mmCIF file of C-alpha atoms in Angstrom:
data_model
loop_
_atom_site.group_PDB
_atom_site.id
_atom_site.type_symbol
_atom_site.label_atom_id
_atom_site.label_comp_id
_atom_site.label_asym_id
_atom_site.label_seq_id
_atom_site.Cartn_x
_atom_site.Cartn_y
_atom_site.Cartn_z
ATOM 1 C CA MET A 1 0.000 0.001 -0.003
ATOM 2 C CA ARG A 2 1.285 3.503 -0.796
ATOM 3 C CA GLU A 3 2.338 5.717 2.127
ATOM 4 C CA LEU A 4 1.326 9.319 2.820
ATOM 5 C CA THR A 5 2.042 11.813 5.548
ATOM 6 C CA THR A 6 -0.906 12.811 7.696
ATOM 7 C CA ALA A 7 -0.961 16.236 6.020
ATOM 8 C CA GLN A 8 -1.169 14.552 2.593
ATOM 9 C CA ALA A 9 -3.883 12.171 3.809
ATOM 10 C CA ILE A 10 -5.985 15.058 5.115
ATOM 11 C CA ARG A 11 -5.508 16.967 1.838
ATOM 12 C CA GLU A 12 -6.578 13.894 -0.097
ATOM 13 C CA ALA A 13 -9.680 13.503 2.058
ATOM 14 C CA LEU A 14 -10.643 17.136 1.473
ATOM 15 C CA ALA A 15 -10.104 16.887 -2.287
ATOM 16 C CA GLU A 16 -12.047 13.631 -2.601
ATOM 17 C CA GLU A 17 -14.990 14.992 -0.616
ATOM 18 C CA MET A 18 -15.015 18.219 -2.657
ATOM 19 C CA ARG A 19 -15.087 16.204 -5.896
ATOM 20 C CA ARG A 20 -17.812 13.925 -4.534
ATOM 21 C CA ASP A 21 -20.086 16.633 -3.160
ATOM 22 C CA PRO A 22 -20.287 20.159 -4.653
ATOM 23 C CA ARG A 23 -21.719 21.440 -1.375
ATOM 24 C CA VAL A 24 -18.373 20.930 0.382
ATOM 25 C CA PHE A 25 -16.164 24.029 0.496
ATOM 26 C CA LEU A 26 -13.268 25.262 2.631
ATOM 27 C CA LEU A 27 -12.764 28.509 4.470
ATOM 28 C CA GLY A 28 -10.072 29.720 6.816
ATOM 29 C CA GLU A 29 -7.087 31.972 7.319
ATOM 30 C CA ASP A 30 -4.416 31.671 4.587
ATOM 31 C CA ILE A 31 -5.734 28.339 3.302
ATOM 32 C CA GLY A 32 -5.694 29.473 -0.349
ATOM 33 C CA ILE A 33 -2.456 30.731 -1.934
ATOM 34 C CA TYR A 34 -0.447 30.054 1.231
ATOM 35 C CA GLY A 35 -1.913 26.563 1.687
ATOM 36 C CA GLY A 36 -2.626 26.936 5.394
ATOM 37 C CA ALA A 37 -0.301 27.354 8.352
ATOM 38 C CA PHE A 38 0.986 23.791 7.910
ATOM 39 C CA GLY A 39 0.522 23.447 4.148
ATOM 40 C CA VAL A 40 -2.375 21.019 4.447
ATOM 41 C CA THR A 41 -4.521 22.752 1.781
ATOM 42 C CA ASN A 42 -1.688 23.223 -0.715
ATOM 43 C CA GLY A 43 -2.958 22.922 -4.286
ATOM 44 C CA LEU A 44 -6.662 22.890 -3.478
ATOM 45 C CA LEU A 45 -7.151 26.502 -4.582
ATOM 46 C CA GLU A 46 -5.723 25.626 -8.000
ATOM 47 C CA GLU A 47 -8.082 22.672 -8.420
ATOM 48 C CA PHE A 48 -11.295 24.049 -6.936
ATOM 49 C CA GLY A 49 -10.957 27.825 -7.295
ATOM 50 C CA PRO A 50 -11.610 30.723 -4.900
ATOM 51 C CA GLU A 51 -15.357 30.035 -4.629
ATOM 52 C CA ARG A 52 -14.661 26.744 -2.840
ATOM 53 C CA VAL A 53 -11.336 27.546 -1.151
ATOM 54 C CA ARG A 54 -11.972 30.833 0.607
ATOM 55 C CA ASP A 55 -9.342 32.861 2.435
ATOM 56 C CA THR A 56 -10.828 34.706 5.388
ATOM 57 C CA PRO A 57 -9.779 37.504 7.747
ATOM 58 C CA ILE A 58 -8.184 36.596 11.074
ATOM 59 C CA ALA A 59 -11.531 36.475 12.841
ATOM 60 C CA GLU A 60 -12.309 32.982 14.079
ATOM 61 C CA SER A 61 -15.753 33.798 15.424
ATOM 62 C CA ALA A 62 -16.788 35.338 12.100
ATOM 63 C CA VAL A 63 -15.362 32.389 10.134
ATOM 64 C CA VAL A 64 -17.269 29.811 12.163
ATOM 65 C CA GLY A 65 -20.391 32.004 12.110
ATOM 66 C CA CYS A 66 -20.253 32.155 8.299
ATOM 67 C CA ALA A 67 -19.854 28.375 8.161
ATOM 68 C CA ILE A 68 -22.889 27.879 10.385
ATOM 69 C CA GLY A 69 -24.966 30.165 8.195
ATOM 70 C CA ALA A 70 -23.858 28.399 5.024
ATOM 71 C CA SER A 71 -24.651 25.003 6.530
ATOM 72 C CA LEU A 72 -28.175 26.131 7.384
ATOM 73 C CA LEU A 73 -28.625 26.891 3.669
ATOM 74 C CA GLY A 74 -27.564 23.399 2.669
ATOM 75 C CA MET A 75 -23.779 23.679 2.285
ATOM 76 C CA ARG A 76 -21.188 21.532 4.041
ATOM 77 C CA PRO A 77 -18.342 23.903 5.052
ATOM 78 C CA VAL A 78 -14.979 22.797 6.381
ATOM 79 C CA VAL A 79 -13.333 25.497 8.486
ATOM 80 C CA GLU A 80 -9.625 25.617 9.250
ATOM 81 C CA ILE A 81 -8.596 27.426 12.436
ATOM 82 C CA GLN A 82 -4.820 27.977 12.249
ATOM 83 C CA PHE A 83 -4.142 26.847 15.820
ATOM 84 C CA SER A 84 -6.581 25.157 18.172
ATOM 85 C CA ASP A 85 -5.695 27.739 20.808
ATOM 86 C CA PHE A 86 -7.678 30.243 18.737
ATOM 87 C CA ILE A 87 -10.815 28.128 18.735
ATOM 88 C CA THR A 88 -11.433 29.909 22.023
ATOM 89 C CA ASN A 89 -12.278 33.006 19.976
ATOM 90 C CA ALA A 90 -15.053 31.076 18.228
ATOM 91 C CA MET A 91 -16.491 29.294 21.260
ATOM 92 C CA ASP A 92 -19.711 31.326 21.325
ATOM 93 C CA ALA A 93 -20.502 30.396 17.722
ATOM 94 C CA ILE A 94 -19.520 26.763 18.311
ATOM 95 C CA VAL A 95 -21.083 26.183 21.725
ATOM 96 C CA ASN A 96 -24.137 28.437 21.655
ATOM 97 C CA GLN A 97 -25.041 28.137 17.971
ATOM 98 C CA ALA A 98 -23.553 25.171 16.112
ATOM 99 C CA ALA A 99 -24.115 22.711 18.949
ATOM 100 C CA LYS A 100 -27.629 23.902 19.777
ATOM 101 C CA ILE A 101 -29.429 24.701 16.531
ATOM 102 C CA ARG A 102 -30.450 21.167 15.562
ATOM 103 C CA TYR A 103 -31.992 20.658 19.012
ATOM 104 C CA MET A 104 -33.645 24.068 19.237
ATOM 105 C CA PHE A 105 -35.322 23.645 15.843
ATOM 106 C CA GLY A 106 -36.558 20.149 16.613
ATOM 107 C CA GLY A 107 -34.306 18.584 14.004
ATOM 108 C CA LYS A 108 -35.628 20.774 11.180
ATOM 109 C CA ALA A 109 -32.268 22.540 10.849
ATOM 110 C CA ARG A 110 -28.853 20.917 10.631
ATOM 111 C CA VAL A 111 -25.328 22.250 11.049
ATOM 112 C CA PRO A 112 -23.030 19.910 9.102
ATOM 113 C CA ILE A 113 -19.797 21.809 9.587
ATOM 114 C CA VAL A 114 -16.299 20.536 10.329
ATOM 115 C CA VAL A 115 -13.851 22.704 12.242
ATOM 116 C CA ARG A 116 -10.338 21.425 11.543
ATOM 117 C CA THR A 117 -7.619 22.746 13.783
ATOM 118 C CA PRO A 118 -3.988 21.869 14.611
ATOM 119 C CA GLY A 119 -3.486 21.163 18.299
ATOM 120 C CA GLY A 120 -0.819 19.971 20.664
ATOM 121 C CA ALA A 121 2.777 20.947 21.368
ATOM 122 C CA GLY A 122 6.252 19.788 20.451
ATOM 123 C CA THR A 123 7.115 22.437 17.865
ATOM 124 C CA GLY A 124 8.496 25.135 20.141
ATOM 125 C CA ALA A 125 5.503 27.340 19.431
ATOM 126 C CA ALA A 126 5.078 28.215 23.130
ATOM 127 C CA ALA A 127 2.128 28.955 25.359
ATOM 128 C CA GLN A 128 -0.434 30.433 22.947
ATOM 129 C CA HIS A 129 0.094 28.031 20.025
ATOM 130 C CA SER A 130 0.608 24.665 21.715
ATOM 131 C CA GLN A 131 -2.360 23.873 23.899
ATOM 132 C CA SER A 132 -4.565 20.782 23.948
ATOM 133 C CA LEU A 133 -8.038 22.111 24.729
ATOM 134 C CA GLU A 134 -10.136 19.246 23.399
ATOM 135 C CA ALA A 135 -11.803 18.688 26.784
ATOM 136 C CA TRP A 136 -13.532 22.067 26.383
ATOM 137 C CA THR A 137 -15.418 20.971 23.274
ATOM 138 C CA ALA A 138 -15.880 17.359 24.409
ATOM 139 C CA HIS A 139 -18.014 18.774 27.246
ATOM 140 C CA VAL A 140 -20.664 20.179 24.900
ATOM 141 C CA PRO A 141 -23.712 18.100 23.867
ATOM 142 C CA GLY A 142 -24.471 18.593 20.202
ATOM 143 C CA LEU A 143 -20.836 18.479 19.096
ATOM 144 C CA LYS A 144 -18.721 15.571 17.953
ATOM 145 C CA VAL A 145 -14.999 15.643 18.697
ATOM 146 C CA ALA A 146 -12.435 13.636 16.740
ATOM 147 C CA MET A 147 -8.670 13.200 17.258
ATOM 148 C CA PRO A 148 -6.929 11.031 14.626
ATOM 149 C CA SER A 149 -3.647 9.329 15.456
ATOM 150 C CA ASP A 150 -2.093 8.438 12.072
ATOM 151 C CA PRO A 151 -2.515 9.205 8.343
ATOM 152 C CA ALA A 152 -5.068 6.499 7.485
ATOM 153 C CA GLU A 153 -7.133 7.383 10.549
ATOM 154 C CA ALA A 154 -7.037 11.059 9.664
ATOM 155 C CA LYS A 155 -8.319 10.463 6.150
ATOM 156 C CA GLY A 156 -11.115 8.084 7.138
ATOM 157 C CA LEU A 157 -12.279 10.092 10.126
ATOM 158 C CA LEU A 158 -12.244 13.385 8.225
ATOM 159 C CA LYS A 159 -14.346 11.964 5.394
ATOM 160 C CA ALA A 160 -16.822 10.641 7.953
ATOM 161 C CA ALA A 161 -16.867 14.032 9.684
ATOM 162 C CA ILE A 162 -17.612 15.885 6.443
ATOM 163 C CA ARG A 163 -20.522 13.512 5.699
ATOM 164 C CA ASP A 164 -21.913 13.840 9.232
ATOM 165 C CA ASP A 165 -24.976 16.057 9.717
ATOM 166 C CA ASN A 166 -23.671 17.367 13.029
ATOM 167 C CA PRO A 167 -20.867 19.841 13.833
ATOM 168 C CA VAL A 168 -17.558 18.038 14.255
ATOM 169 C CA ILE A 169 -14.449 19.510 15.881
ATOM 170 C CA PHE A 170 -11.457 17.810 14.290
ATOM 171 C CA TYR A 171 -8.177 18.118 16.203
ATOM 172 C CA GLU A 172 -5.023 17.412 14.188
ATOM 173 C CA HIS A 173 -1.825 17.147 16.233
ATOM 174 C CA LYS A 174 0.936 19.212 14.652
ATOM 175 C CA LEU A 175 3.548 16.470 15.086
ATOM 176 C CA LEU A 176 1.332 14.056 13.158
ATOM 177 C CA TYR A 177 1.437 16.131 9.977
ATOM 178 C CA ARG A 178 4.846 14.677 9.042
ATOM 179 C CA VAL A 179 4.134 11.165 10.291
ATOM 180 C CA LYS A 180 4.025 8.783 7.350
ATOM 181 C CA GLY A 181 1.992 5.609 7.047
ATOM 182 C CA PRO A 182 -0.049 3.408 4.712
ATOM 183 C CA VAL A 183 -3.267 5.002 3.467
ATOM 184 C CA PRO A 184 -5.844 3.168 1.310
ATOM 185 C CA GLU A 185 -6.485 4.716 -2.086
ATOM 186 C CA GLU A 186 -10.112 3.660 -2.249
ATOM 187 C CA ASP A 187 -12.984 5.666 -0.773
ATOM 188 C CA TYR A 188 -13.473 4.760 2.895
ATOM 189 C CA THR A 189 -14.742 6.277 6.104
ATOM 190 C CA ILE A 190 -14.074 5.433 9.753
ATOM 191 C CA PRO A 191 -17.200 5.413 11.932
ATOM 192 C CA ILE A 192 -17.363 8.277 14.410
ATOM 193 C CA GLY A 193 -17.808 6.865 17.914
ATOM 194 C CA LYS A 194 -15.971 3.586 17.393
ATOM 195 C CA ALA A 195 -12.612 3.078 19.125
ATOM 196 C CA ARG A 196 -9.712 1.111 17.661
ATOM 197 C CA VAL A 197 -7.517 -1.602 19.150
ATOM 198 C CA VAL A 198 -4.193 -0.299 17.843
ATOM 199 C CA ARG A 199 -2.109 -3.053 19.380
ATOM 200 C CA PRO A 200 -3.534 -6.168 21.042
ATOM 201 C CA GLY A 201 -1.989 -7.247 24.338
ATOM 202 C CA ARG A 202 -2.704 -9.155 27.540
ATOM 203 C CA ASP A 203 -1.016 -7.404 30.516
ATOM 204 C CA VAL A 204 -1.966 -3.695 30.516
ATOM 205 C CA THR A 205 -4.414 -1.493 28.587
ATOM 206 C CA VAL A 206 -2.960 1.855 27.519
ATOM 207 C CA ILE A 207 -5.681 4.243 26.363
ATOM 208 C CA ALA A 208 -4.047 6.973 24.295
ATOM 209 C CA THR A 209 -5.362 9.896 22.253
ATOM 210 C CA SER A 210 -3.946 11.623 19.177
ATOM 211 C CA TYR A 211 -0.106 11.773 19.093
ATOM 212 C CA GLN A 212 0.083 9.892 22.372
ATOM 213 C CA VAL A 213 -0.822 6.783 20.356
ATOM 214 C CA GLN A 214 2.510 7.156 18.545
ATOM 215 C CA ARG A 215 4.349 7.500 21.863
ATOM 216 C CA ALA A 216 2.395 4.576 23.356
ATOM 217 C CA LEU A 217 3.466 2.350 20.448
ATOM 218 C CA GLN A 218 7.117 3.185 21.161
ATOM 219 C CA ALA A 219 6.598 2.522 24.857
ATOM 220 C CA ALA A 220 4.963 -0.816 24.093
ATOM 221 C CA GLU A 221 8.014 -1.929 22.109
ATOM 222 C CA LEU A 222 10.324 -1.046 25.012
ATOM 223 C CA LEU A 223 8.091 -2.856 27.486
ATOM 224 C CA ALA A 224 7.851 -5.911 25.246
ATOM 225 C CA ALA A 225 11.592 -6.351 25.777
ATOM 226 C CA GLU A 226 10.793 -6.674 29.491
ATOM 227 C CA GLY A 227 8.102 -9.255 28.862
ATOM 228 C CA VAL A 228 5.164 -6.850 29.230
ATOM 229 C CA ASP A 229 2.432 -7.213 26.595
ATOM 230 C CA VAL A 230 0.637 -3.869 26.189
ATOM 231 C CA GLU A 231 -2.746 -3.385 24.528
ATOM 232 C CA ILE A 232 -3.268 0.082 23.073
ATOM 233 C CA ILE A 233 -6.710 1.561 22.596
ATOM 234 C CA ASP A 234 -7.286 4.712 20.555
ATOM 235 C CA PRO A 235 -10.762 6.183 21.269
ATOM 236 C CA ARG A 236 -10.575 8.089 17.950
ATOM 237 C CA THR A 237 -13.477 10.283 19.037
ATOM 238 C CA LEU A 238 -13.884 11.809 22.469
ATOM 239 C CA LEU A 239 -17.523 12.684 21.843
ATOM 240 C CA PRO A 240 -19.138 10.246 21.422
ATOM 241 C CA LEU A 241 -16.812 8.018 23.441
ATOM 242 C CA ASP A 242 -16.792 4.300 22.718
ATOM 243 C CA ARG A 243 -17.002 2.989 26.259
ATOM 244 C CA ASP A 244 -17.675 -0.611 25.210
ATOM 245 C CA THR A 245 -14.270 -1.140 23.564
ATOM 246 C CA ILE A 246 -12.516 0.429 26.558
ATOM 247 C CA VAL A 247 -14.418 -1.680 29.072
ATOM 248 C CA GLU A 248 -13.827 -4.863 27.096
ATOM 249 C CA SER A 249 -10.071 -4.259 27.012
ATOM 250 C CA VAL A 250 -9.810 -3.371 30.704
ATOM 251 C CA ALA A 251 -11.845 -6.426 31.674
ATOM 252 C CA LYS A 252 -9.281 -8.502 29.772
ATOM 253 C CA THR A 253 -6.041 -6.973 31.107
ATOM 254 C CA GLY A 254 -7.121 -5.759 34.577
ATOM 255 C CA ARG A 255 -4.715 -2.814 34.466
ATOM 256 C CA VAL A 256 -5.050 0.616 32.852
ATOM 257 C CA VAL A 257 -2.864 3.569 31.911
ATOM 258 C CA ILE A 258 -4.557 6.597 30.323
ATOM 259 C CA THR A 259 -2.398 9.088 28.457
ATOM 260 C CA HIS A 260 -3.150 12.368 26.746
ATOM 261 C CA GLU A 261 -1.142 15.507 26.097
ATOM 262 C CA ALA A 262 -3.606 17.891 27.720
ATOM 263 C CA VAL A 263 -3.125 18.678 31.389
ATOM 264 C CA GLU A 264 -4.419 16.004 33.725
ATOM 265 C CA HIS A 265 -6.871 18.118 35.748
ATOM 266 C CA GLY A 266 -10.235 18.221 33.976
ATOM 267 C CA GLY A 267 -8.867 16.319 30.990
ATOM 268 C CA VAL A 268 -10.675 13.633 29.012
ATOM 269 C CA GLY A 269 -8.655 11.052 30.932
ATOM 270 C CA ALA A 270 -10.849 11.746 33.939
ATOM 271 C CA GLU A 271 -13.957 10.971 31.875
ATOM 272 C CA ILE A 272 -12.402 7.759 30.584
ATOM 273 C CA ALA A 273 -11.423 6.795 34.131
ATOM 274 C CA ALA A 274 -14.983 7.434 35.317
ATOM 275 C CA ALA A 275 -16.359 5.316 32.479
ATOM 276 C CA ILE A 276 -14.168 2.430 33.663
ATOM 277 C CA MET A 277 -14.999 2.873 37.331
ATOM 278 C CA GLU A 278 -18.749 3.002 36.617
ATOM 279 C CA SER A 279 -18.698 -0.160 34.515
ATOM 280 C CA GLU A 280 -18.237 -3.857 35.124
ATOM 281 C CA ALA A 281 -14.549 -3.348 34.257
ATOM 282 C CA PHE A 282 -14.088 -1.984 37.795
ATOM 283 C CA TYR A 283 -14.448 -5.501 39.187
ATOM 284 C CA TYR A 284 -11.622 -6.730 36.973
ATOM 285 C CA LEU A 285 -9.077 -4.093 38.059
ATOM 286 C CA ASP A 286 -6.021 -5.554 39.778
ATOM 287 C CA ALA A 287 -4.545 -2.118 40.557
ATOM 288 C CA PRO A 288 -5.565 1.550 40.643
ATOM 289 C CA LEU A 289 -5.471 3.111 37.178
ATOM 290 C CA VAL A 290 -2.703 5.542 36.261
ATOM 291 C CA ARG A 291 -2.922 8.739 34.222
ATOM 292 C CA VAL A 292 0.085 10.011 32.238
ATOM 293 C CA CYS A 293 -0.772 13.531 31.084
ATOM 294 C CA GLY A 294 0.623 17.017 30.498
ATOM 295 C CA LYS A 295 1.967 19.049 33.407
ATOM 296 C CA PRO A 296 -0.320 21.813 34.752
ATOM 297 C CA VAL A 297 1.718 24.643 33.232
ATOM 298 C CA PRO A 298 1.554 26.815 30.102
ATOM 299 C CA ILE A 299 3.694 25.185 27.388
ATOM 300 C CA PRO A 300 7.228 26.661 27.588
ATOM 301 C CA CYS A 301 9.095 27.891 24.500
ATOM 302 C CA ASN A 302 12.402 26.355 25.587
ATOM 303 C CA LYS A 303 12.702 22.931 23.948
ATOM 304 C CA ARG A 304 13.911 21.104 27.036
ATOM 305 C CA LEU A 305 11.232 22.650 29.247
ATOM 306 C CA GLU A 306 8.594 21.907 26.607
ATOM 307 C CA GLU A 307 9.597 18.229 26.638
ATOM 308 C CA MET A 308 9.355 18.195 30.434
ATOM 309 C CA ALA A 309 5.825 19.618 30.261
ATOM 310 C CA LEU A 310 4.612 16.873 27.915
ATOM 311 C CA PRO A 311 4.065 13.144 28.594
ATOM 312 C CA GLN A 312 6.931 11.378 26.848
ATOM 313 C CA VAL A 313 7.560 7.719 25.950
ATOM 314 C CA ALA A 314 9.541 7.234 29.160
ATOM 315 C CA ASP A 315 6.622 8.538 31.203
ATOM 316 C CA ILE A 316 4.267 5.988 29.631
ATOM 317 C CA VAL A 317 6.783 3.216 30.317
ATOM 318 C CA ASP A 318 7.000 4.402 33.914
ATOM 319 C CA GLY A 319 3.196 4.512 34.173
ATOM 320 C CA VAL A 320 2.891 0.929 32.976
ATOM 321 C CA ARG A 321 5.533 -0.198 35.431
ATOM 322 C CA ARG A 322 3.675 1.561 38.245
ATOM 323 C CA VAL A 323 0.356 -0.047 37.404
ATOM 324 C CA LEU A 324 2.124 -3.401 37.288
ATOM 325 C CA GLY A 325 3.817 -2.708 40.614
ATOM 326 C CA VAL A 326 7.307 -3.357 39.299
ATOM 327 C CA ALA A 327 10.520 -1.370 39.526
ATOM 328 C CA ALA A 328 12.303 0.023 36.481
ATOM 329 C CA GLY A 329 14.267 -2.590 34.643
ATOM 330 C CA GLY A 330 11.809 -5.376 34.298
ATOM 331 C CA VAL A 331 8.859 -7.392 35.476
ATOM 332 C CA ALA A 332 9.287 -9.224 38.782
#
């Protein structure tokens, strides 16, 4: 199978959906000639023209508001917000309008918009361009929230999001843009609300979101050398959350580590932990669950400090060892 970077896979998903459905169009800051802050929309202006690839002012609330209006008239807009930090500027439009309209009109109006936005840290972009704020949107009924973890996932999830009749917030981790992997050429979608078993295992369940899936895979390889067999679960979407797949895995392994890049307090890891504790999986736990998350600080600009603020591969390895009750260096 051919390989693409995540950025290429997202671009391919956008192009395929725009060819399939003339109602799909893009709008956002510098997405036309410039190709977006990370080059994801490169070449789409040339193929689809300025009517369907629209550069906008730096005004996130206005951009999302325009998308909502267009969707109410039958279009299917895909918004790009340059950095997920700036989605905060559009929260009124997203939370009080996009998420509510379908309910308030008794289902007679729909808001099929997708808000794509790069999130996460690791690029030295500092405090205002590196946050992971997905828990904010995952708290709002009426929204769907997706976080792909590799190129094939990004393409399939984005195509499903564009075809969904509800507003979808689509978080793309910046470090994933250059990650390369196999991507099917045929048309396919990945169901929103269905988690994925990324790596089967028997000893510990590691539930990881977005780029943490990549780090969890590296940690699993290191732990395999110690005789620890890690199962990795990627929820794919935080809202809705596939509790069944999580519960099934935890009931099998009896031990859980939850990892996400956002700060621990109030993060989606707490919701996942609650889902486990409120389910039958609780009775299968052999040890208290462990969370491996971002430190409760603004993301520093200094590279070394930035690394210390984020949950790294070594931290996941340490978390697995803690939940197993073993010291560094191997299983007892």
